[in-house]
Amino acid sequence: MEVTERELTNPWEGVLVTPTCGSDIGVLVLGGSSGRIEHERTRILARQGMTALSIRWFGGPGQPPGICEIPLETFTEAIGLLQTHGARRIGILGVSKGAEAALLTAVHEPRVDVVVALSPTSRVWCNVGPGRDGRDRPYRASWAWQGQPLPFVPMDDAWTPAEPGNGQVSVRGWYEQSELTFAGLLPAAEIAVEKVRADLLLVAGGDDAMWPSLRFAGQLAERRRSAGASVHVISREDAGHRPRLPGESPAQASRRFLYGGTPQADALLGAAAWPHVVHALHGHNGPVAR
């Protein structure tokens, strides 16, 4: 399918990719803590007949330099832009911290019809990087709504990585230790997916070395099912934090972090999830055709 791509500079940096024939489906594509605008992912989705928008939601002009008290209104305004381009069905596809944002936006914004959360969390975590004041401590919420920070779980700075030296680090244990240290704060920080009107598709790998996204996906699914709401989980035990959808380039290696999985396992998870992603975003009912 032929697509048209337009770079955005106002009110945020981003890219809007539309099928040349138009579409009434709009997808907001959110990257994770890299802050990356997801050019490749938006193109892939647009070729499936959807208007796809990816924005820089921190680290850009007028934005906090880190993921610190980011207004969820950033994403509701992006939904409005999709609607001005003809979208009547709204999806959000996010990975990692972008999945956290996607789920929380759906909690507060009834216009969201479907959320695809790749490597999600089941609760709100503290800031990653500095806020507008340039400070990353004391810990604050990653997100805010209507000017109020959301309840969150801080990190336990007594944690030390298992990997010696100055090489790549898995921070999954940091999140797991913080859950134990701040157990009393967990209930208030849970993402209330049981209240979400949108359909929910979760994609997670059991070998995620950033945080335990498969366990988090199970917690989200349990809360949805307890409320009688729909949810679909796609997983692979050997995949890591960065599933790759068909047509995407392999994820770049990091000098700082271990993400878990392997390029092959991450691609296989993305391939398994892809028909369900397209199915969900298009709003088709029933099982995916084989």
PDB file of C-alpha atoms in Angstrom:
ATOM      1  CA  MET A   1       0.000   0.000   0.000  1.00  0.00           C
ATOM      2  CA  GLU A   2       1.301   3.445  -0.940  1.00  0.00           C
ATOM      3  CA  VAL A   3       1.791   5.853   1.951  1.00  0.00           C
ATOM      4  CA  THR A   4       2.576   9.528   2.484  1.00  0.00           C
ATOM      5  CA  GLU A   5       4.955  10.616   5.237  1.00  0.00           C
ATOM      6  CA  ARG A   6       5.028  14.038   6.892  1.00  0.00           C
ATOM      7  CA  GLU A   7       7.474  15.269   9.518  1.00  0.00           C
ATOM      8  CA  LEU A   8       5.966  17.260  12.382  1.00  0.00           C
ATOM      9  CA  THR A   9       7.552  20.041  14.434  1.00  0.00           C
ATOM     10  CA  ASN A  10       4.578  21.515  16.296  1.00  0.00           C
ATOM     11  CA  PRO A  11       3.269  21.009  18.960  1.00  0.00           C
ATOM     12  CA  TRP A  12       5.788  18.149  19.205  1.00  0.00           C
ATOM     13  CA  GLU A  13       8.394  16.567  16.992  1.00  0.00           C
ATOM     14  CA  GLY A  14       7.052  13.540  15.203  1.00  0.00           C
ATOM     15  CA  VAL A  15       6.033  11.801  12.016  1.00  0.00           C
ATOM     16  CA  LEU A  16       2.600  11.200  10.499  1.00  0.00           C
ATOM     17  CA  VAL A  17       2.281   8.439   7.905  1.00  0.00           C
ATOM     18  CA  THR A  18      -0.989   8.013   6.039  1.00  0.00           C
ATOM     19  CA  PRO A  19      -2.193   5.609   3.347  1.00  0.00           C
ATOM     20  CA  THR A  20      -2.648   7.566   0.131  1.00  0.00           C
ATOM     21  CA  CYS A  21      -6.184   6.199  -0.080  1.00  0.00           C
ATOM     22  CA  GLY A  22      -6.958   7.504   3.435  1.00  0.00           C
ATOM     23  CA  SER A  23      -8.093   5.615   6.525  1.00  0.00           C
ATOM     24  CA  ASP A  24     -10.583   5.895   9.356  1.00  0.00           C
ATOM     25  CA  ILE A  25      -8.191   4.026  11.702  1.00  0.00           C
ATOM     26  CA  GLY A  26      -5.607   6.033  13.601  1.00  0.00           C
ATOM     27  CA  VAL A  27      -2.730   4.596  15.641  1.00  0.00           C
ATOM     28  CA  LEU A  28      -0.540   6.535  18.058  1.00  0.00           C
ATOM     29  CA  VAL A  29       2.854   4.796  18.198  1.00  0.00           C
ATOM     30  CA  LEU A  30       4.887   5.376  21.355  1.00  0.00           C
ATOM     31  CA  GLY A  31       8.531   4.446  21.786  1.00  0.00           C
ATOM     32  CA  GLY A  32      10.112   3.622  25.122  1.00  0.00           C
ATOM     33  CA  SER A  33      12.738   5.295  27.259  1.00  0.00           C
ATOM     34  CA  SER A  34      14.998   5.861  24.251  1.00  0.00           C
ATOM     35  CA  GLY A  35      12.748   8.789  23.353  1.00  0.00           C
ATOM     36  CA  ARG A  36      12.875   7.664  19.736  1.00  0.00           C
ATOM     37  CA  ILE A  37      10.299   8.670  17.152  1.00  0.00           C
ATOM     38  CA  GLU A  38       9.214   5.353  15.634  1.00  0.00           C
ATOM     39  CA  HIS A  39       9.544   6.084  11.904  1.00  0.00           C
ATOM     40  CA  GLU A  40       9.898   2.465  10.831  1.00  0.00           C
ATOM     41  CA  ARG A  41       6.993   1.186  12.921  1.00  0.00           C
ATOM     42  CA  THR A  42       4.629   3.918  11.705  1.00  0.00           C
ATOM     43  CA  ARG A  43       5.438   3.090   8.078  1.00  0.00           C
ATOM     44  CA  ILE A  44       4.730  -0.596   8.628  1.00  0.00           C
ATOM     45  CA  LEU A  45       1.365   0.159  10.221  1.00  0.00           C
ATOM     46  CA  ALA A  46       0.411   2.689   7.536  1.00  0.00           C
ATOM     47  CA  ARG A  47       1.040   0.047   4.872  1.00  0.00           C
ATOM     48  CA  GLN A  48      -1.625  -1.993   6.652  1.00  0.00           C
ATOM     49  CA  GLY A  49      -4.166   0.748   5.963  1.00  0.00           C
ATOM     50  CA  MET A  50      -3.907   2.871   9.114  1.00  0.00           C
ATOM     51  CA  THR A  51      -2.931   6.467   9.755  1.00  0.00           C
ATOM     52  CA  ALA A  52       0.047   6.158  12.100  1.00  0.00           C
ATOM     53  CA  LEU A  53       1.493   8.929  14.256  1.00  0.00           C
ATOM     54  CA  SER A  54       4.643   8.776  16.379  1.00  0.00           C
ATOM     55  CA  ILE A  55       5.742  11.698  18.542  1.00  0.00           C
ATOM     56  CA  ARG A  56       8.626  12.651  20.773  1.00  0.00           C
ATOM     57  CA  TRP A  57       6.973  12.845  24.186  1.00  0.00           C
ATOM     58  CA  PHE A  58       9.977  13.830  26.270  1.00  0.00           C
ATOM     59  CA  GLY A  59      13.353  15.399  25.568  1.00  0.00           C
ATOM     60  CA  GLY A  60      12.034  17.704  22.854  1.00  0.00           C
ATOM     61  CA  PRO A  61      11.453  21.475  22.803  1.00  0.00           C
ATOM     62  CA  GLY A  62       9.386  22.568  25.799  1.00  0.00           C
ATOM     63  CA  GLN A  63       9.313  19.041  27.253  1.00  0.00           C
ATOM     64  CA  PRO A  64      10.948  17.552  30.360  1.00  0.00           C
ATOM     65  CA  PRO A  65      14.385  16.138  29.521  1.00  0.00           C
ATOM     66  CA  GLY A  66      13.482  12.811  31.154  1.00  0.00           C
ATOM     67  CA  ILE A  67      10.357  10.739  31.760  1.00  0.00           C
ATOM     68  CA  CYS A  68       9.238  12.770  34.750  1.00  0.00           C
ATOM     69  CA  GLU A  69       5.659  13.919  35.351  1.00  0.00           C
ATOM     70  CA  ILE A  70       4.863  13.733  31.628  1.00  0.00           C
ATOM     71  CA  PRO A  71       1.292  15.012  31.119  1.00  0.00           C
ATOM     72  CA  LEU A  72      -0.931  12.280  29.744  1.00  0.00           C
ATOM     73  CA  GLU A  73      -2.634  15.131  27.893  1.00  0.00           C
ATOM     74  CA  THR A  74       0.351  14.897  25.509  1.00  0.00           C
ATOM     75  CA  PHE A  75      -1.187  11.684  24.207  1.00  0.00           C
ATOM     76  CA  THR A  76      -4.807  12.792  24.289  1.00  0.00           C
ATOM     77  CA  GLU A  77      -3.824  15.782  22.137  1.00  0.00           C
ATOM     78  CA  ALA A  78      -2.130  13.398  19.712  1.00  0.00           C
ATOM     79  CA  ILE A  79      -5.381  11.432  19.536  1.00  0.00           C
ATOM     80  CA  GLY A  80      -7.098  14.669  18.575  1.00  0.00           C
ATOM     81  CA  LEU A  81      -4.652  15.129  15.705  1.00  0.00           C
ATOM     82  CA  LEU A  82      -5.417  11.634  14.434  1.00  0.00           C
ATOM     83  CA  GLN A  83      -9.107  12.467  14.528  1.00  0.00           C
ATOM     84  CA  THR A  84      -8.544  15.616  12.461  1.00  0.00           C
ATOM     85  CA  HIS A  85      -7.035  13.329   9.824  1.00  0.00           C
ATOM     86  CA  GLY A  86     -10.201  11.240   9.658  1.00  0.00           C
ATOM     87  CA  ALA A  87      -9.592   8.592  12.313  1.00  0.00           C
ATOM     88  CA  ARG A  88     -12.738   7.242  13.897  1.00  0.00           C
ATOM     89  CA  ARG A  89     -11.172   4.177  15.494  1.00  0.00           C
ATOM     90  CA  ILE A  90      -8.217   5.010  17.759  1.00  0.00           C
ATOM     91  CA  GLY A  91      -5.440   2.648  18.798  1.00  0.00           C
ATOM     92  CA  ILE A  92      -2.282   3.191  20.809  1.00  0.00           C
ATOM     93  CA  LEU A  93       0.708   0.926  20.326  1.00  0.00           C
ATOM     94  CA  GLY A  94       3.475   1.423  22.869  1.00  0.00           C
ATOM     95  CA  VAL A  95       6.578  -0.435  24.005  1.00  0.00           C
ATOM     96  CA  SER A  96       8.027  -0.484  27.534  1.00  0.00           C
ATOM     97  CA  LYS A  97       7.518   2.992  29.076  1.00  0.00           C
ATOM     98  CA  GLY A  98       5.469   3.778  25.984  1.00  0.00           C
ATOM     99  CA  ALA A  99       3.249   0.804  26.852  1.00  0.00           C
ATOM    100  CA  GLU A 100       2.880   2.207  30.366  1.00  0.00           C
ATOM    101  CA  ALA A 101       1.796   5.514  28.823  1.00  0.00           C
ATOM    102  CA  ALA A 102      -0.585   3.782  26.410  1.00  0.00           C
ATOM    103  CA  LEU A 103      -2.363   1.867  29.162  1.00  0.00           C
ATOM    104  CA  LEU A 104      -2.661   4.928  31.397  1.00  0.00           C
ATOM    105  CA  THR A 105      -3.978   7.062  28.552  1.00  0.00           C
ATOM    106  CA  ALA A 106      -6.704   4.486  27.933  1.00  0.00           C
ATOM    107  CA  VAL A 107      -7.636   4.607  31.631  1.00  0.00           C
ATOM    108  CA  HIS A 108      -8.286   8.363  31.369  1.00  0.00           C
ATOM    109  CA  GLU A 109      -9.351   8.750  27.721  1.00  0.00           C
ATOM    110  CA  PRO A 110     -12.513   6.976  26.510  1.00  0.00           C
ATOM    111  CA  ARG A 111     -11.748   7.729  22.848  1.00  0.00           C
ATOM    112  CA  VAL A 112      -9.152   4.930  22.855  1.00  0.00           C
ATOM    113  CA  ASP A 113     -10.598   1.798  21.233  1.00  0.00           C
ATOM    114  CA  VAL A 114      -7.613  -0.556  21.472  1.00  0.00           C
ATOM    115  CA  VAL A 115      -4.234  -0.680  23.208  1.00  0.00           C
ATOM    116  CA  VAL A 116      -1.346  -2.844  22.011  1.00  0.00           C
ATOM    117  CA  ALA A 117       1.187  -2.964  24.849  1.00  0.00           C
ATOM    118  CA  LEU A 118       4.587  -4.453  24.014  1.00  0.00           C
ATOM    119  CA  SER A 119       6.693  -5.424  27.062  1.00  0.00           C
ATOM    120  CA  PRO A 120       4.250  -3.721  29.442  1.00  0.00           C
ATOM    121  CA  THR A 121       4.201  -2.985  33.149  1.00  0.00           C
ATOM    122  CA  SER A 122       1.169  -3.477  35.354  1.00  0.00           C
ATOM    123  CA  ARG A 123       1.867  -0.438  37.545  1.00  0.00           C
ATOM    124  CA  VAL A 124       3.106   3.133  37.465  1.00  0.00           C
ATOM    125  CA  TRP A 125       6.813   3.563  38.120  1.00  0.00           C
ATOM    126  CA  CYS A 126       8.872   6.556  39.081  1.00  0.00           C
ATOM    127  CA  ASN A 127      10.668   8.922  36.762  1.00  0.00           C
ATOM    128  CA  VAL A 128      13.421   7.783  34.438  1.00  0.00           C
ATOM    129  CA  GLY A 129      15.752  10.754  34.150  1.00  0.00           C
ATOM    130  CA  PRO A 130      15.319  14.393  35.178  1.00  0.00           C
ATOM    131  CA  GLY A 131      12.256  16.568  35.287  1.00  0.00           C
ATOM    132  CA  ARG A 132      11.946  20.190  34.190  1.00  0.00           C
ATOM    133  CA  ASP A 133      14.130  21.183  37.141  1.00  0.00           C
ATOM    134  CA  GLY A 134      17.004  19.096  35.790  1.00  0.00           C
ATOM    135  CA  ARG A 135      16.977  16.750  38.806  1.00  0.00           C
ATOM    136  CA  ASP A 136      16.269  13.014  38.837  1.00  0.00           C
ATOM    137  CA  ARG A 137      16.061  12.715  42.651  1.00  0.00           C
ATOM    138  CA  PRO A 138      14.003  12.598  44.765  1.00  0.00           C
ATOM    139  CA  TYR A 139      11.906  10.174  42.782  1.00  0.00           C
ATOM    140  CA  ARG A 140       8.709  11.515  41.264  1.00  0.00           C
ATOM    141  CA  ALA A 141       5.964  10.039  39.115  1.00  0.00           C
ATOM    142  CA  SER A 142       6.620   9.323  35.463  1.00  0.00           C
ATOM    143  CA  TRP A 143       3.152  10.679  34.616  1.00  0.00           C
ATOM    144  CA  ALA A 144       0.630  13.344  35.519  1.00  0.00           C
ATOM    145  CA  TRP A 145      -3.037  13.866  34.693  1.00  0.00           C
ATOM    146  CA  GLN A 146      -4.816  17.225  34.931  1.00  0.00           C
ATOM    147  CA  GLY A 147      -1.783  18.654  36.683  1.00  0.00           C
ATOM    148  CA  GLN A 148      -1.615  15.962  39.365  1.00  0.00           C
ATOM    149  CA  PRO A 149       1.193  13.369  39.529  1.00  0.00           C
ATOM    150  CA  LEU A 150      -0.035   9.784  39.523  1.00  0.00           C
ATOM    151  CA  PRO A 151       0.754   7.451  42.453  1.00  0.00           C
ATOM    152  CA  PHE A 152       3.944   5.537  41.686  1.00  0.00           C
ATOM    153  CA  VAL A 153       6.480   3.006  42.908  1.00  0.00           C
ATOM    154  CA  PRO A 154      10.005   4.398  43.509  1.00  0.00           C
ATOM    155  CA  MET A 155      13.222   2.489  42.938  1.00  0.00           C
ATOM    156  CA  ASP A 156      15.250   0.983  45.761  1.00  0.00           C
ATOM    157  CA  ASP A 157      18.679   2.552  45.340  1.00  0.00           C
ATOM    158  CA  ALA A 158      20.208  -0.043  47.661  1.00  0.00           C
ATOM    159  CA  TRP A 159      20.041  -2.502  44.750  1.00  0.00           C
ATOM    160  CA  THR A 160      23.278  -3.496  43.068  1.00  0.00           C
ATOM    161  CA  PRO A 161      23.506  -5.219  39.674  1.00  0.00           C
ATOM    162  CA  ALA A 162      24.532  -8.863  39.433  1.00  0.00           C
ATOM    163  CA  GLU A 163      26.892  -8.119  36.554  1.00  0.00           C
ATOM    164  CA  PRO A 164      30.353  -7.076  37.739  1.00  0.00           C
ATOM    165  CA  GLY A 165      32.358  -4.224  36.272  1.00  0.00           C
ATOM    166  CA  ASN A 166      31.184  -1.511  33.896  1.00  0.00           C
ATOM    167  CA  GLY A 167      29.614  -3.688  31.201  1.00  0.00           C
ATOM    168  CA  GLN A 168      25.987  -4.171  30.184  1.00  0.00           C
ATOM    169  CA  VAL A 169      23.522  -4.423  33.074  1.00  0.00           C
ATOM    170  CA  SER A 170      20.171  -6.136  33.516  1.00  0.00           C
ATOM    171  CA  VAL A 171      17.936  -3.909  35.652  1.00  0.00           C
ATOM    172  CA  ARG A 172      15.103  -6.425  36.003  1.00  0.00           C
ATOM    173  CA  GLY A 173      16.292  -7.242  39.514  1.00  0.00           C
ATOM    174  CA  TRP A 174      16.105  -3.566  40.428  1.00  0.00           C
ATOM    175  CA  TYR A 175      12.397  -3.502  39.640  1.00  0.00           C
ATOM    176  CA  GLU A 176      11.823  -6.784  41.445  1.00  0.00           C
ATOM    177  CA  GLN A 177      13.649  -5.594  44.570  1.00  0.00           C
ATOM    178  CA  SER A 178      11.770  -2.291  44.485  1.00  0.00           C
ATOM    179  CA  GLU A 179       8.457  -4.156  44.417  1.00  0.00           C
ATOM    180  CA  LEU A 180       9.441  -5.882  47.651  1.00  0.00           C
ATOM    181  CA  THR A 181      10.866  -2.785  49.331  1.00  0.00           C
ATOM    182  CA  PHE A 182       7.855  -0.618  48.511  1.00  0.00           C
ATOM    183  CA  ALA A 183       5.157  -3.304  48.668  1.00  0.00           C
ATOM    184  CA  GLY A 184       2.828  -0.956  50.524  1.00  0.00           C
ATOM    185  CA  LEU A 185       2.801   1.449  47.562  1.00  0.00           C
ATOM    186  CA  LEU A 186       1.911  -1.150  44.933  1.00  0.00           C
ATOM    187  CA  PRO A 187      -1.901  -1.109  45.238  1.00  0.00           C
ATOM    188  CA  ALA A 188      -2.229   2.644  44.640  1.00  0.00           C
ATOM    189  CA  ALA A 189       0.145   2.460  41.663  1.00  0.00           C
ATOM    190  CA  GLU A 190      -1.616  -0.366  39.802  1.00  0.00           C
ATOM    191  CA  ILE A 191      -2.832   0.567  36.325  1.00  0.00           C
ATOM    192  CA  ALA A 192      -6.621   0.216  36.451  1.00  0.00           C
ATOM    193  CA  VAL A 193      -7.051  -1.723  33.213  1.00  0.00           C
ATOM    194  CA  GLU A 194     -10.261  -3.221  34.575  1.00  0.00           C
ATOM    195  CA  LYS A 195     -11.822   0.231  33.989  1.00  0.00           C
ATOM    196  CA  VAL A 196     -10.562   0.603  30.424  1.00  0.00           C
ATOM    197  CA  ARG A 197     -13.175   0.579  27.659  1.00  0.00           C
ATOM    198  CA  ALA A 198     -10.584  -0.283  25.007  1.00  0.00           C
ATOM    199  CA  ASP A 199      -9.655  -3.756  23.821  1.00  0.00           C
ATOM    200  CA  LEU A 200      -6.294  -4.883  25.164  1.00  0.00           C
ATOM    201  CA  LEU A 201      -3.518  -6.871  23.458  1.00  0.00           C
ATOM    202  CA  LEU A 202      -0.375  -7.621  25.481  1.00  0.00           C
ATOM    203  CA  VAL A 203       2.900  -8.879  24.019  1.00  0.00           C
ATOM    204  CA  ALA A 204       5.711  -9.983  26.345  1.00  0.00           C
ATOM    205  CA  GLY A 205       8.840 -12.117  26.556  1.00  0.00           C
ATOM    206  CA  GLY A 206       9.738 -14.336  29.497  1.00  0.00           C
ATOM    207  CA  ASP A 207      13.455 -13.517  29.161  1.00  0.00           C
ATOM    208  CA  ASP A 208      12.920  -9.744  29.463  1.00  0.00           C
ATOM    209  CA  ALA A 209      15.993  -8.401  31.288  1.00  0.00           C
ATOM    210  CA  MET A 210      14.681  -4.847  31.766  1.00  0.00           C
ATOM    211  CA  TRP A 211      11.626  -5.661  33.858  1.00  0.00           C
ATOM    212  CA  PRO A 212       9.431  -8.766  34.281  1.00  0.00           C
ATOM    213  CA  SER A 213       7.039  -7.844  31.496  1.00  0.00           C
ATOM    214  CA  LEU A 214       5.526 -11.318  31.110  1.00  0.00           C
ATOM    215  CA  ARG A 215       4.597 -11.417  34.799  1.00  0.00           C
ATOM    216  CA  PHE A 216       3.281  -7.860  34.518  1.00  0.00           C
ATOM    217  CA  ALA A 217       1.208  -8.892  31.489  1.00  0.00           C
ATOM    218  CA  GLY A 218      -0.251 -11.740  33.529  1.00  0.00           C
ATOM    219  CA  GLN A 219      -1.249  -9.312  36.273  1.00  0.00           C
ATOM    220  CA  LEU A 220      -2.912  -6.994  33.771  1.00  0.00           C
ATOM    221  CA  ALA A 221      -4.751  -9.918  32.176  1.00  0.00           C
ATOM    222  CA  GLU A 222      -5.938 -11.190  35.549  1.00  0.00           C
ATOM    223  CA  ARG A 223      -7.404  -7.796  36.449  1.00  0.00           C
ATOM    224  CA  ARG A 224      -9.120  -7.544  33.072  1.00  0.00           C
ATOM    225  CA  ARG A 225     -10.628 -11.011  33.309  1.00  0.00           C
ATOM    226  CA  SER A 226     -11.779 -10.480  36.885  1.00  0.00           C
ATOM    227  CA  ALA A 227     -13.807  -7.550  35.583  1.00  0.00           C
ATOM    228  CA  GLY A 228     -15.197  -9.557  32.666  1.00  0.00           C
ATOM    229  CA  ALA A 229     -13.230  -7.485  30.140  1.00  0.00           C
ATOM    230  CA  SER A 230     -11.413  -8.755  27.058  1.00  0.00           C
ATOM    231  CA  VAL A 231      -7.660  -9.260  26.907  1.00  0.00           C
ATOM    232  CA  HIS A 232      -5.280 -11.235  24.697  1.00  0.00           C
ATOM    233  CA  VAL A 233      -1.705 -12.124  25.653  1.00  0.00           C
ATOM    234  CA  ILE A 234       0.962 -13.191  23.134  1.00  0.00           C
ATOM    235  CA  SER A 235       4.215 -14.427  24.655  1.00  0.00           C
ATOM    236  CA  ARG A 236       7.423 -16.390  24.179  1.00  0.00           C
ATOM    237  CA  GLU A 237       9.497 -17.556  27.124  1.00  0.00           C
ATOM    238  CA  ASP A 238      12.790 -17.020  25.270  1.00  0.00           C
ATOM    239  CA  ALA A 239      12.060 -13.485  23.997  1.00  0.00           C
ATOM    240  CA  GLY A 240      13.360 -10.327  25.612  1.00  0.00           C
ATOM    241  CA  HIS A 241      12.285  -6.707  26.057  1.00  0.00           C
ATOM    242  CA  ARG A 242      12.260  -5.657  22.407  1.00  0.00           C
ATOM    243  CA  PRO A 243       9.963  -7.730  20.178  1.00  0.00           C
ATOM    244  CA  ARG A 244      10.426  -6.870  16.514  1.00  0.00           C
ATOM    245  CA  LEU A 245       7.484  -6.764  14.147  1.00  0.00           C
ATOM    246  CA  PRO A 246       7.812  -8.198  10.624  1.00  0.00           C
ATOM    247  CA  GLY A 247       9.600  -5.719   8.384  1.00  0.00           C
ATOM    248  CA  GLU A 248      11.405  -3.962  11.237  1.00  0.00           C
ATOM    249  CA  SER A 249      15.178  -3.818  11.466  1.00  0.00           C
ATOM    250  CA  PRO A 250      16.857  -5.712  14.315  1.00  0.00           C
ATOM    251  CA  ALA A 251      17.107  -3.696  17.508  1.00  0.00           C
ATOM    252  CA  GLN A 252      20.451  -1.996  18.031  1.00  0.00           C
ATOM    253  CA  ALA A 253      22.697  -3.332  20.774  1.00  0.00           C
ATOM    254  CA  SER A 254      23.169  -1.206  23.874  1.00  0.00           C
ATOM    255  CA  ARG A 255      26.429  -0.549  25.658  1.00  0.00           C
ATOM    256  CA  ARG A 256      24.575   0.055  28.928  1.00  0.00           C
ATOM    257  CA  PHE A 257      21.740  -2.429  29.218  1.00  0.00           C
ATOM    258  CA  LEU A 258      20.922  -6.081  28.731  1.00  0.00           C
ATOM    259  CA  TYR A 259      17.490  -6.538  27.193  1.00  0.00           C
ATOM    260  CA  GLY A 260      17.263 -10.317  27.264  1.00  0.00           C
ATOM    261  CA  GLY A 261      16.153 -12.663  24.528  1.00  0.00           C
ATOM    262  CA  THR A 262      17.917 -13.032  21.198  1.00  0.00           C
ATOM    263  CA  PRO A 263      17.333 -11.329  17.846  1.00  0.00           C
ATOM    264  CA  GLN A 264      15.742 -14.553  16.570  1.00  0.00           C
ATOM    265  CA  ALA A 265      13.429 -15.007  19.584  1.00  0.00           C
ATOM    266  CA  ASP A 266      12.432 -11.330  19.566  1.00  0.00           C
ATOM    267  CA  ALA A 267      11.602 -11.553  15.853  1.00  0.00           C
ATOM    268  CA  LEU A 268       9.600 -14.747  16.393  1.00  0.00           C
ATOM    269  CA  LEU A 269       7.570 -13.069  19.140  1.00  0.00           C
ATOM    270  CA  GLY A 270       6.892 -10.112  16.869  1.00  0.00           C
ATOM    271  CA  ALA A 271       5.893 -12.438  14.026  1.00  0.00           C
ATOM    272  CA  ALA A 272       3.512 -14.340  16.304  1.00  0.00           C
ATOM    273  CA  ALA A 273       1.977 -11.109  17.566  1.00  0.00           C
ATOM    274  CA  TRP A 274       1.729  -9.315  14.217  1.00  0.00           C
ATOM    275  CA  PRO A 275      -1.520 -10.805  12.852  1.00  0.00           C
ATOM    276  CA  HIS A 276      -3.148 -10.143  16.227  1.00  0.00           C
ATOM    277  CA  VAL A 277      -1.848  -6.562  16.222  1.00  0.00           C
ATOM    278  CA  VAL A 278      -3.298  -5.851  12.788  1.00  0.00           C
ATOM    279  CA  HIS A 279      -6.527  -7.676  13.671  1.00  0.00           C
ATOM    280  CA  ALA A 280      -6.983  -5.690  16.898  1.00  0.00           C
ATOM    281  CA  LEU A 281      -6.157  -2.291  15.418  1.00  0.00           C
ATOM    282  CA  HIS A 282      -8.612  -2.840  12.554  1.00  0.00           C
ATOM    283  CA  GLY A 283     -11.297  -3.740  15.075  1.00  0.00           C
ATOM    284  CA  HIS A 284     -12.130  -7.172  13.700  1.00  0.00           C
ATOM    285  CA  ASN A 285     -14.070  -9.444  16.027  1.00  0.00           C
ATOM    286  CA  GLY A 286     -13.400 -13.113  16.529  1.00  0.00           C
ATOM    287  CA  PRO A 287     -10.198 -15.160  16.184  1.00  0.00           C
ATOM    288  CA  VAL A 288      -7.384 -14.308  13.798  1.00  0.00           C
ATOM    289  CA  ALA A 289      -7.647 -16.173  10.519  1.00  0.00           C
ATOM    290  CA  ARG A 290      -4.951 -18.799  10.001  1.00  0.00           C
TER     291      ARG A 290
END
